[in-house]
Every structure is written in C-alpha cells, then in structure tokens.
Coordinates of C-alpha atoms and ligand atoms in Angstrom, one line a residue:
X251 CA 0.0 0.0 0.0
X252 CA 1.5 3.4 -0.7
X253 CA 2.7 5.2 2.1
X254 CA 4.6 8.3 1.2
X255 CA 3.5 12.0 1.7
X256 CA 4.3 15.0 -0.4
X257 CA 5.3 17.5 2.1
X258 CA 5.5 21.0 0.7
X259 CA 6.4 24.4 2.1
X260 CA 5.8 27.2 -0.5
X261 CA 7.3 30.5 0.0
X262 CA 6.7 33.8 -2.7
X263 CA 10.0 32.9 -4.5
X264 CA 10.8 29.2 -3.4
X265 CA 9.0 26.0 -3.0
X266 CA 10.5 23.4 -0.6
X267 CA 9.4 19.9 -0.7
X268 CA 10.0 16.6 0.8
X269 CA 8.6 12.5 0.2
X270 CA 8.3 10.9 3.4
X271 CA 7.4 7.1 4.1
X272 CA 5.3 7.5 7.5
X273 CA 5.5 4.1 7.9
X274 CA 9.5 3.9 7.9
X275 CA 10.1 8.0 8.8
X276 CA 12.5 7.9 5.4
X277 CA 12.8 10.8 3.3
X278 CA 13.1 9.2 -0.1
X279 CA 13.6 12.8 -2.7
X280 CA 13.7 16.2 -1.3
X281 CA 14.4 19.6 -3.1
X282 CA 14.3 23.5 -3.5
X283 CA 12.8 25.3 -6.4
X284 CA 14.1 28.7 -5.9
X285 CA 14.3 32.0 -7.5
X286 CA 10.5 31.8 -8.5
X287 CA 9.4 34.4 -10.7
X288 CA 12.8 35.4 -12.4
X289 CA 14.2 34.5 -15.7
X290 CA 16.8 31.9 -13.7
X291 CA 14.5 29.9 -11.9
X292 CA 15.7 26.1 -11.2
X293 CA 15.0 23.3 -9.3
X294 CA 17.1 21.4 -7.5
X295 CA 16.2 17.3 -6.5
X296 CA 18.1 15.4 -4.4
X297 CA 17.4 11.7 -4.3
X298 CA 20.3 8.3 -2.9
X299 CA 22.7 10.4 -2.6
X300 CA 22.7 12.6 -6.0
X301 CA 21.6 15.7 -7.2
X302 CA 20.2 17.0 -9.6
X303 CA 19.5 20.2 -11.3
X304 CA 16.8 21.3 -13.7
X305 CA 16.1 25.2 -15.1
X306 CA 12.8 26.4 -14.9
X307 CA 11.9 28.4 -18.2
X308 CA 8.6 29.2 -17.0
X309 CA 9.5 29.9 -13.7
X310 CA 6.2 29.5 -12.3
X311 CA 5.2 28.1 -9.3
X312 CA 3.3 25.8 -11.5
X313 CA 6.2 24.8 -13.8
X314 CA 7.8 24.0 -10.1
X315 CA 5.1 21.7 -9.1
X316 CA 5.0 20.1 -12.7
X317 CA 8.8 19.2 -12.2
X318 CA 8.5 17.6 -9.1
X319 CA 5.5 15.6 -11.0
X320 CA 7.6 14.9 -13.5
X321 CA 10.7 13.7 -11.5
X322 CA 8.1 11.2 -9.6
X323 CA 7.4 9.5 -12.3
X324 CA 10.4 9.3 -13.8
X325 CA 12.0 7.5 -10.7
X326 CA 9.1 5.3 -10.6
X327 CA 8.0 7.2 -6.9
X328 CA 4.4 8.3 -8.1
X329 CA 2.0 6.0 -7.3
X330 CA 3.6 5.6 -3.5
X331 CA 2.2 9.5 -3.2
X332 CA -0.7 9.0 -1.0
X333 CA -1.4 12.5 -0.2
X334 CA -0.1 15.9 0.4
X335 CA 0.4 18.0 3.3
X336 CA 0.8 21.3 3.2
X337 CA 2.6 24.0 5.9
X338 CA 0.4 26.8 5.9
X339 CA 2.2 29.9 8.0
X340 CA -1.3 31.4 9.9
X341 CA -4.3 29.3 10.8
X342 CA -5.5 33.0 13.0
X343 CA -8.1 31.5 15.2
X344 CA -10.1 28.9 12.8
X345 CA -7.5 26.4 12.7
X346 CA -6.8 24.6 16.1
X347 CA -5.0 21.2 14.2
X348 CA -4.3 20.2 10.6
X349 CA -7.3 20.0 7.9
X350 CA -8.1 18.2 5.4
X351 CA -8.2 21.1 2.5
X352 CA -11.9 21.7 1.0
X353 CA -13.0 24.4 -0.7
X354 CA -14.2 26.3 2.7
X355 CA -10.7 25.8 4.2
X356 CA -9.2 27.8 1.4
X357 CA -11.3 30.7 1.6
X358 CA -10.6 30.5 5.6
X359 CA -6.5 30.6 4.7
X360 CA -7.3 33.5 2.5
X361 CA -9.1 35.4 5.2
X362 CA -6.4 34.4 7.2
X363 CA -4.1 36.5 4.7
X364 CA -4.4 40.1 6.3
X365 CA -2.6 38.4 9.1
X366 CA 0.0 36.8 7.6
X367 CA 0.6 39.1 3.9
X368 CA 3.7 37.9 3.2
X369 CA 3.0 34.0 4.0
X370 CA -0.4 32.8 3.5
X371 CA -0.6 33.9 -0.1
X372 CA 2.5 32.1 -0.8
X373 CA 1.3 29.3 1.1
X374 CA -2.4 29.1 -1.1
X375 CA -0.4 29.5 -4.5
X376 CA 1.4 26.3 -3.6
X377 CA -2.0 24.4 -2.7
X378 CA -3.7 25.6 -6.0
X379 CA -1.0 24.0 -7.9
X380 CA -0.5 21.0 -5.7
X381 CA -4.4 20.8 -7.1
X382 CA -3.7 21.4 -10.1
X383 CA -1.3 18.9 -10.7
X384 CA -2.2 16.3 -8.5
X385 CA -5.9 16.4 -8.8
X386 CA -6.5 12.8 -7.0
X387 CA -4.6 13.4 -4.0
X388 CA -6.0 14.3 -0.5
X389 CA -4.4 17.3 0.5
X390 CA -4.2 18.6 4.1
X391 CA -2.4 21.8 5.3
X392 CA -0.9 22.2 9.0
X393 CA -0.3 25.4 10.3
X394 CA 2.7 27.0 12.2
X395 CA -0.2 29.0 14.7
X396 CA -2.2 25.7 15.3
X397 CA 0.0 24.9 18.4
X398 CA -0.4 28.1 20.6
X399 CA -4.5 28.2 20.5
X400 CA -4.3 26.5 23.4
X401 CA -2.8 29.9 24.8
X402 CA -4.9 31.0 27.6
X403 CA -6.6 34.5 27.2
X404 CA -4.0 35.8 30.0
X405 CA -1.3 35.2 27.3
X406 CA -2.8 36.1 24.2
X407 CA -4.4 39.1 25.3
X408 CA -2.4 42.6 24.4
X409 CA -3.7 45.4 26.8
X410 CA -4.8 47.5 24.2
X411 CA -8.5 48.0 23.4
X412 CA -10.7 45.0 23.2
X413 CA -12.6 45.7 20.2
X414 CA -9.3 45.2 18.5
X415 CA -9.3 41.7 19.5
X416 CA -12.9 41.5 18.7
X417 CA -13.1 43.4 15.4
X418 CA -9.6 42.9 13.6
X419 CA -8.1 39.8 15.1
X420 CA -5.4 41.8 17.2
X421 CA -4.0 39.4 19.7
X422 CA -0.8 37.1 19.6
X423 CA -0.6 33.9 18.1
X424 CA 2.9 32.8 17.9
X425 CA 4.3 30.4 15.2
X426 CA 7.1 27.7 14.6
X427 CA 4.1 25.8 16.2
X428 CA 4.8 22.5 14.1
X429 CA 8.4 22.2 15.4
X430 CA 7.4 22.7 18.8
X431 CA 4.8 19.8 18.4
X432 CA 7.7 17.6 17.4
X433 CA 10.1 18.7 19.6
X434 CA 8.1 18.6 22.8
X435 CA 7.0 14.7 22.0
X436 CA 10.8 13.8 21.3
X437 CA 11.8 15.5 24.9
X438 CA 9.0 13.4 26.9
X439 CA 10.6 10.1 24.7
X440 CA 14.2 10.8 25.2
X441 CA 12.8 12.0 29.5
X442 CA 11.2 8.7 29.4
X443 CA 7.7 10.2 30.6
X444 CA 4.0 10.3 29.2
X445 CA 4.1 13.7 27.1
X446 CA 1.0 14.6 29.3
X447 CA 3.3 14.8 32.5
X448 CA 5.9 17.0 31.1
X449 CA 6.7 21.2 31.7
X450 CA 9.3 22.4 29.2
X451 CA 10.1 25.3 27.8
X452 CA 11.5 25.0 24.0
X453 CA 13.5 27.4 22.1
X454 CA 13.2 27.0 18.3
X455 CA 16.3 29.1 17.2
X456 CA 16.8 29.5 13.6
X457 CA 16.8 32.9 11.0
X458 CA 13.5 33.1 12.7
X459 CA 13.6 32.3 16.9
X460 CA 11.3 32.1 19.4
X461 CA 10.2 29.9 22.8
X462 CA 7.4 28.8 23.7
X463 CA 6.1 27.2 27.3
X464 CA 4.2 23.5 26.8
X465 CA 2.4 21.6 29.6
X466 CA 1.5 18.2 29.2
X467 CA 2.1 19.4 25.3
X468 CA 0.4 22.0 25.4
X469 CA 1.4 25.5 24.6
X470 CA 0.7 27.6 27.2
X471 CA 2.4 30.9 26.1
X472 CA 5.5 31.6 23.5
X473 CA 7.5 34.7 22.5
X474 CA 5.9 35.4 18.9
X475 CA 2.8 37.2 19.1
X476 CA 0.6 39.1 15.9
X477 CA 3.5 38.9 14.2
X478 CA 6.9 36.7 13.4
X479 CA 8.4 40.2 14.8
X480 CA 7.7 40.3 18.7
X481 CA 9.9 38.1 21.3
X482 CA 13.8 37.2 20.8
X483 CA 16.3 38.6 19.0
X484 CA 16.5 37.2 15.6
X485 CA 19.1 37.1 12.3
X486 CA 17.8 40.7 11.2
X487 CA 14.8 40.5 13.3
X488 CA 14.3 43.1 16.2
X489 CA 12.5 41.1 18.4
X490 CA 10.6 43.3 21.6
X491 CA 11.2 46.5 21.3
X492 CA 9.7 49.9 22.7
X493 CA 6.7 50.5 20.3
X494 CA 7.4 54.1 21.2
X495 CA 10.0 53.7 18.3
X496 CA 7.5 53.9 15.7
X497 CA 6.5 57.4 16.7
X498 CA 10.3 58.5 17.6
X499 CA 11.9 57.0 14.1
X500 CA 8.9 58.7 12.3
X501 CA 10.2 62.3 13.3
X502 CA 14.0 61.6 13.6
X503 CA 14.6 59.5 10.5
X504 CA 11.0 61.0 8.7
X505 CA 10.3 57.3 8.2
X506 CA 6.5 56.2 7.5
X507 CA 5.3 52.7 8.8
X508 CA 6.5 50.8 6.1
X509 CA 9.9 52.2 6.3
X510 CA 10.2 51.4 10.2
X511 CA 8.7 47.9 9.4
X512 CA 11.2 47.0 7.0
X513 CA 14.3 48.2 9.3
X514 CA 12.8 46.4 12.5
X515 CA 12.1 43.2 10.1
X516 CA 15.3 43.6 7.7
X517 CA 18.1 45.5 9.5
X518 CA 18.1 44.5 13.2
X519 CA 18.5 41.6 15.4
X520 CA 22.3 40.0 15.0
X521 CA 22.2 41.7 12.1
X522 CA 22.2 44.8 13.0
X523 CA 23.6 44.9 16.6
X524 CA 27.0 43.6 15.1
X525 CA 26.9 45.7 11.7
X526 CA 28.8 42.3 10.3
X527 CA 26.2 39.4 9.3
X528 CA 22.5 37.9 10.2
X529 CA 24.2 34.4 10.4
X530 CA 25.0 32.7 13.4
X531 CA 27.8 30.8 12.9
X532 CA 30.0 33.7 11.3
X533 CA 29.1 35.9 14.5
X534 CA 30.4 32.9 16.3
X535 CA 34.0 33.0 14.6
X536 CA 34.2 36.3 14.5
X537 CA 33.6 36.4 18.2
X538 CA 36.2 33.3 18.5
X539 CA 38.4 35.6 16.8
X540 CA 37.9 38.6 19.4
X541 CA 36.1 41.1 17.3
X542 CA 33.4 43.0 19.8
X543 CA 30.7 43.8 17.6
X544 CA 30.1 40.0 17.6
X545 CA 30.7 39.5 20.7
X546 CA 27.9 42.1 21.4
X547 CA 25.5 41.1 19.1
X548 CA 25.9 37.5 20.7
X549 CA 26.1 38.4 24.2
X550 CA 22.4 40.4 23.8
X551 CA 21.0 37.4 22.0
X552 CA 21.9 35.0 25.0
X553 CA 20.8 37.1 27.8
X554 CA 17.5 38.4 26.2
X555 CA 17.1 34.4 25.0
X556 CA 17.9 33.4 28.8
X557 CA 15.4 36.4 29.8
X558 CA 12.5 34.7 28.0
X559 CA 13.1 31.7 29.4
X560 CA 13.0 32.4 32.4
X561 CA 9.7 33.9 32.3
X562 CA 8.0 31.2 30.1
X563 CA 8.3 29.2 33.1
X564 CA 5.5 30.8 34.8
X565 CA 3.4 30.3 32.5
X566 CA 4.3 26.2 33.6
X567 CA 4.6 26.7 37.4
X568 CA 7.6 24.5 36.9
X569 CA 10.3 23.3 34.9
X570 CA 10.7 20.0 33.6
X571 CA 13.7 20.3 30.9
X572 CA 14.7 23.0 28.3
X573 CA 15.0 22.4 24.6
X574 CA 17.0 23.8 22.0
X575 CA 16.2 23.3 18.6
X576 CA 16.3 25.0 15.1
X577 CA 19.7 26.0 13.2
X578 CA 21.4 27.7 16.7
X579 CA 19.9 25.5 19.0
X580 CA 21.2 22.5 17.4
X581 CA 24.4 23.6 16.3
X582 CA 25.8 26.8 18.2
X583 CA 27.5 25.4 21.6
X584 CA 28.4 28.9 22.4
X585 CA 25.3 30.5 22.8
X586 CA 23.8 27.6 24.5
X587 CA 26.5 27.5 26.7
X588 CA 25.4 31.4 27.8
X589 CA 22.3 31.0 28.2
X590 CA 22.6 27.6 30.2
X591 CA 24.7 29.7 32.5
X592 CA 22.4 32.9 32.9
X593 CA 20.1 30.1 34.0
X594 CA 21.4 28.8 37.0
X595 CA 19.2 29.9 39.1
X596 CA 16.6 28.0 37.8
X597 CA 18.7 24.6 38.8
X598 CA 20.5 24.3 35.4
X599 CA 24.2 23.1 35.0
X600 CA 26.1 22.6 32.1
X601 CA 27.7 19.8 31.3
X602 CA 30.6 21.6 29.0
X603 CA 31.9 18.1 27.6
X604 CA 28.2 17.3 26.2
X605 CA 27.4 20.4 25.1
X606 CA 30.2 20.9 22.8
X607 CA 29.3 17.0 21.6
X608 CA 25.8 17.8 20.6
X609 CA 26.3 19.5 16.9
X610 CA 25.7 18.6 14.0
X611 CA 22.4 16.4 14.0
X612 CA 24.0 15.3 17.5
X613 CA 21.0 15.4 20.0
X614 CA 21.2 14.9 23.3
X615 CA 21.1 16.1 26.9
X616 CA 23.9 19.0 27.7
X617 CA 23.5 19.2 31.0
X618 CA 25.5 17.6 34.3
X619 CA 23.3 14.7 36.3
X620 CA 21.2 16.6 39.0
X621 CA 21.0 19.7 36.7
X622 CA 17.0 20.3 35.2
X623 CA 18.5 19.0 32.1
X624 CA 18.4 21.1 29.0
X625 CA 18.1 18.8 25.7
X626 CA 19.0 19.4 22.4
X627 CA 16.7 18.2 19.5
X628 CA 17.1 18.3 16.2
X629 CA 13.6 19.5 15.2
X630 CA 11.8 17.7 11.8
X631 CA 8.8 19.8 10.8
X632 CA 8.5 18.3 7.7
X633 CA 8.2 14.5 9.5
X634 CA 5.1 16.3 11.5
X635 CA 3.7 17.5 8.7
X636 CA 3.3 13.8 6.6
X637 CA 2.4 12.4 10.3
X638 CA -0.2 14.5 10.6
X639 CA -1.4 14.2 6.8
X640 CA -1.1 10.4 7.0
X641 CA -3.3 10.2 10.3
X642 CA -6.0 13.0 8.5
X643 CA -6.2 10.6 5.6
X644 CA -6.3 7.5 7.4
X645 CA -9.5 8.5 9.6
X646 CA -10.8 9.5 6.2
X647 CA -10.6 6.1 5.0
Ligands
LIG875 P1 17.6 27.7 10.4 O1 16.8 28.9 10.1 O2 16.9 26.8 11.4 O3 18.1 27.0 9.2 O4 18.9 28.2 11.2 C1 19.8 29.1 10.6 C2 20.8 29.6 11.6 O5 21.5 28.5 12.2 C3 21.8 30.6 11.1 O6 22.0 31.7 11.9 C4 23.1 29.7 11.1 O7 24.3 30.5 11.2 C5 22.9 28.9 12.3 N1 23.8 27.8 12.4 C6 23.8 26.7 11.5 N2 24.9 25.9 11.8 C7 25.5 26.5 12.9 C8 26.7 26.2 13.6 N3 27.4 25.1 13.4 N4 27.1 27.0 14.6 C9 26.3 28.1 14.9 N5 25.2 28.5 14.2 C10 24.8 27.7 13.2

C-alpha cells in the first residue's frame, strides 16, 4: 500500500518539498525550487545520494510543481504518493489542528491572509497548484499558529483595546508551532515520561527564533505574538522592542510605517547589533576571533534568549527540561552555553563536555546529572507535517 506523503512548504520565491514514508520515517527525494518568478529559476532534487539540477523556463510556481511531478514519475515514486500535506504559515483563530483542504478551508486561509501578507498567499499559490497537478490526491495543510491556540486568554491578550481583538483579530498567536509539536513529544521520549506529564520550555532558534512554554504538550504561552516580529532577537529580526519607536523614528529619520517595518524586520536583530552578518555561525567566529561587535550582538542574544526563558516558566509553574532546537539551538554550543549559565538559578548546569558533543544532527542532553537537564533536539517539521497528513487521511478512510 502506498505510504509516502508530499510534504510541501511554499514561500513567494521558493518551493521546498519533501517525500516521506510515514511508515519507515524515510525521506526518499527532497528539493528547493528557488528563484521563483525570475528569468533563472531552477529546481534542485536530491534523491540516494545525488543531485540533480533542472532550469525552470517558466518559472512558475506551477512549472515547479510540474517538475516535481515529473521527476516522480520518472523515478518510478508516483503511485507511493498517498497524499499531500501542506505548511500553511497562519491558521488566525479557525485552525486549532491540521485540515483536510476543502474548498471552505481555502477561503478561511485566505481570510487568514491580512494576518500573515507575506505567507499565507504564498502558502495558497502552492495548494492551487498541488491541485492542479495532483488532482486525485487528498491534501491537508498544517499550520505553524495551530500549536499556541491552546494559549490561555492571559497570554494572548495585548492590553490594548478590546474591540481590537474583537473586530480585527489583534491578539498574539505565535508560530514555529509544528516544530514545537515535534520537539516537545521527542523530549517526553528521550525524559522517558508520558508527554501529558511534562513542563518544558523550547526554544526554536533558527533565522527566525522564538520559545514557547508547553504543559503536558500544550502550549501555554510563547514569545511570537501578531507577528513573526515580537519576542527574541533574531538574524535581522528586532525582536521586543519599545513600540514608542515607531512614533520616535517617524520624526527623527522621517520614516513612514513601512519604512520602520522593513528596518525592525530587515536590518536589526544579529544583524544589525554587530553591523557584520544575520548568520550565526559567522558571528560565532568572528567572536572566536575577538572582534566586539560580535561579541555584542551575541552576548544580547543569549541574555535576552535566557530572559524569556526564564519567564515562560511561569506560565508552567515549573520546569521540567529546556529544549533547543532550530539551526542555533542544534548547532551553536556557544550561545547555549550562555544561556545555560544565565540560568542557574533555575537549577541548570552545564555539562561543557556534552554540550560541545551535541552539533551537528547530535542530540542529546547537555547538561550535568542533578542539573534540570536542558536537551538538544534536532527539530523535523517536515516528519510532523506527513504524520499529521497520513493520520487526516487515514481516519478519512
Ligand atoms: P535555520 O533557520 O533553522 O536553518 O537556522 C539558521 C541559523 O542557524 C543561522 O543563523 C546559522 O548560522 C545557524 N547555524 C547553523 N549551523 C551552525 C553552527 N554550526 N554554529 C552556529 N550556528 C549555526
């Protein structure tokens, strides 16, 4: 019986897919179409080992979707497609779990749009094809917001006023939902306890960061809000910031919304604290190397990262383990080491030797015996999205 999922992530320029067995977890062919909508589109398929890459002359979103179609069949994969699940960035308050997609749940992912402008669209263009081109396939579409409805008002609630909320949907909802959903049920396996009996607080650190608190899998609270903006400090992300700076960078730089947007969104976070790079692991060896602008830029990510933690756990009323995850929490020993170490008070001690093992698809606990043990997790969103798409299509059945 066919058993593989086509899971697909479509951005406004790219279009990231996967094929996943859910029976064996194996990721048969995965790719990138990229540069979508300019005259050098390609896609890229990777499949045992090799590579290979094709140019898009259309370069459509559609021409995208008929390649990966087309490379299915030509390595015989197409008929083990069962179905095809979807990430879809902003579920606002409809979506509390993955869907099956209908014609109603489109129209509720395009009302969803004025929340998310730069992702749901995207997000719709790759379902329409996927419909398109694979019109006998289920299709189900699992979104990064799903996670935090469980948020209690007390969380999601901004103090501002409440026909806001009411009337245009202003509250936070907080995203990287899927990961967290993984994550969470890998830390109660590796604690060795029912997922219902756990209190952690995760931090999905990637271009994109936040943390989120999650009882008994359940998130409870997290550091994303209306937008991807609010919380941590990102690669060129602001994260929290006075919003008094809208009003005072309007008459000191004459910058309209837009403009103050793109600079918080574009030209902050790592980015802009060290005035060298977004990415983590060049901050990391130019800090190595002594410069202080890195040093800085790092030093501000740990401690606001260790700040955030550190008041996620009220939300929980304890703390069972933390959890790093995401492209820096998997990878970047140094910063985990900080914030591990801001976090002592909470009964956390590093275990130095660990920590500097657990890179590089390494996961494992980093802290000493006795410590609340932070864990490092190598997050698989796209393994939650067939999971979930398998288990929509098999109560279908
Ligand atoms: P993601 O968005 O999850 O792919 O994460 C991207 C971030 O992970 C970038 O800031 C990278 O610099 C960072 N990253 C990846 N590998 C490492 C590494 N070995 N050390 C430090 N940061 C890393």
């Amino acid at each position: 019986m066919s058993s593989s999922i086509l899971v697909i992530n479509c951005g406004s320029s790219s279009l990231k897919f996967a094929l996943i067995d859910t029976v064996t977890q194996h990721t048969s062919l995965t790719g990138l179409a990229e540069k979508l909508g300019l005259a050098d589109a390609q896609i890229t398929f990777k499949y045992q080992g090799g590579k290979a890459v094709q140019t898009l002359a259309a370069g459509t979103h559609a021409a995208a979707m008929h390649a990966i179609l087309g490379q299915l069949q030509e390595l015989g994969l197409f008929d083990s497609v069962r179905a095809i699940g979807h990430r879809v960035v902003h579920g606002g308050e409809r979506f509390k779990a993955s869907t099956r997609i209908d014609d109603e749940v489109i129209a509720a992912i395009e009302d969803c749009a004025r929340l998310a402008p730069l992702h749901n669209p995207a997000n719709l263009l790759g379902i329409h094809t996927a419909l398109e081109s694979f019109p006998g396939l289920p299709q189900v579409a699992v979104f990064d917001t799903a996670f935090h409805q469980s948020m209690p008002e007390r969380a999601y609630l901004y103090a501002v006023p409440m026909a806001l909320y009411r009337e245009h949907g202003v509250r936070r909802y907080g995203f990287h939902g899927t990961s967290y959903r993984f994550v969470s049920g890998e830390a109660a396996r590796m604690l060795g306890k029912p997922l219902e009996d756990t209190a952690f607080v995760c931090a999905h650190l990637g271009n994109g960061a936040s943390a989120a608190a999650i009882l008994g899998g359940q998130g409870m609270d997290t550091t994303m809000g209306l937008t991807p903006l609010e919380g941590l400090v990102m690669g060129t992300r602001s994260g929290d910031i006075d919003p008094g700076l809208f009003g005072y960078l309007a008459g000191a730089l004459k910058l309209d919304v837009n403009g103050v947007t793109e600079l918080l969104n574009k030209q902050s976070g790592l980015l802009g604290l060290s005035e060298l790079s977004s990415d983590c692991r060049e901050l990391e060896d130019a800090a190595q190397a002594g410069n202080p602008s890195a040093i800085l830029a790092l030093e501000v990510f740990s401690y606001r990262l260790a700040k955030q933690i550190a008041a996620l756990t009220v939300a929980l009323g304890r703390l069972d383990a933390v959890l790093f995850t995401g492209g820096i929490g998997e990878n970047s020993s140094y910063l985990r080491e900080r914030v591990i170490k801001l976090l002592g008070f909470l009964g956390l001690q590093l275990d130095a030797d660990a920590n500097q093992r657990c890179i590089r698809g390494q996961a494992g606990c980093i802290t000493t015996d006795g410590s609340v043990p932070a864990l490092v997790i190598n997050t698989n969103e796209e393994l939650m999205i067939a999971l979930d798409t398998a288990a929509l299509v098999e109560q279908a059945r």
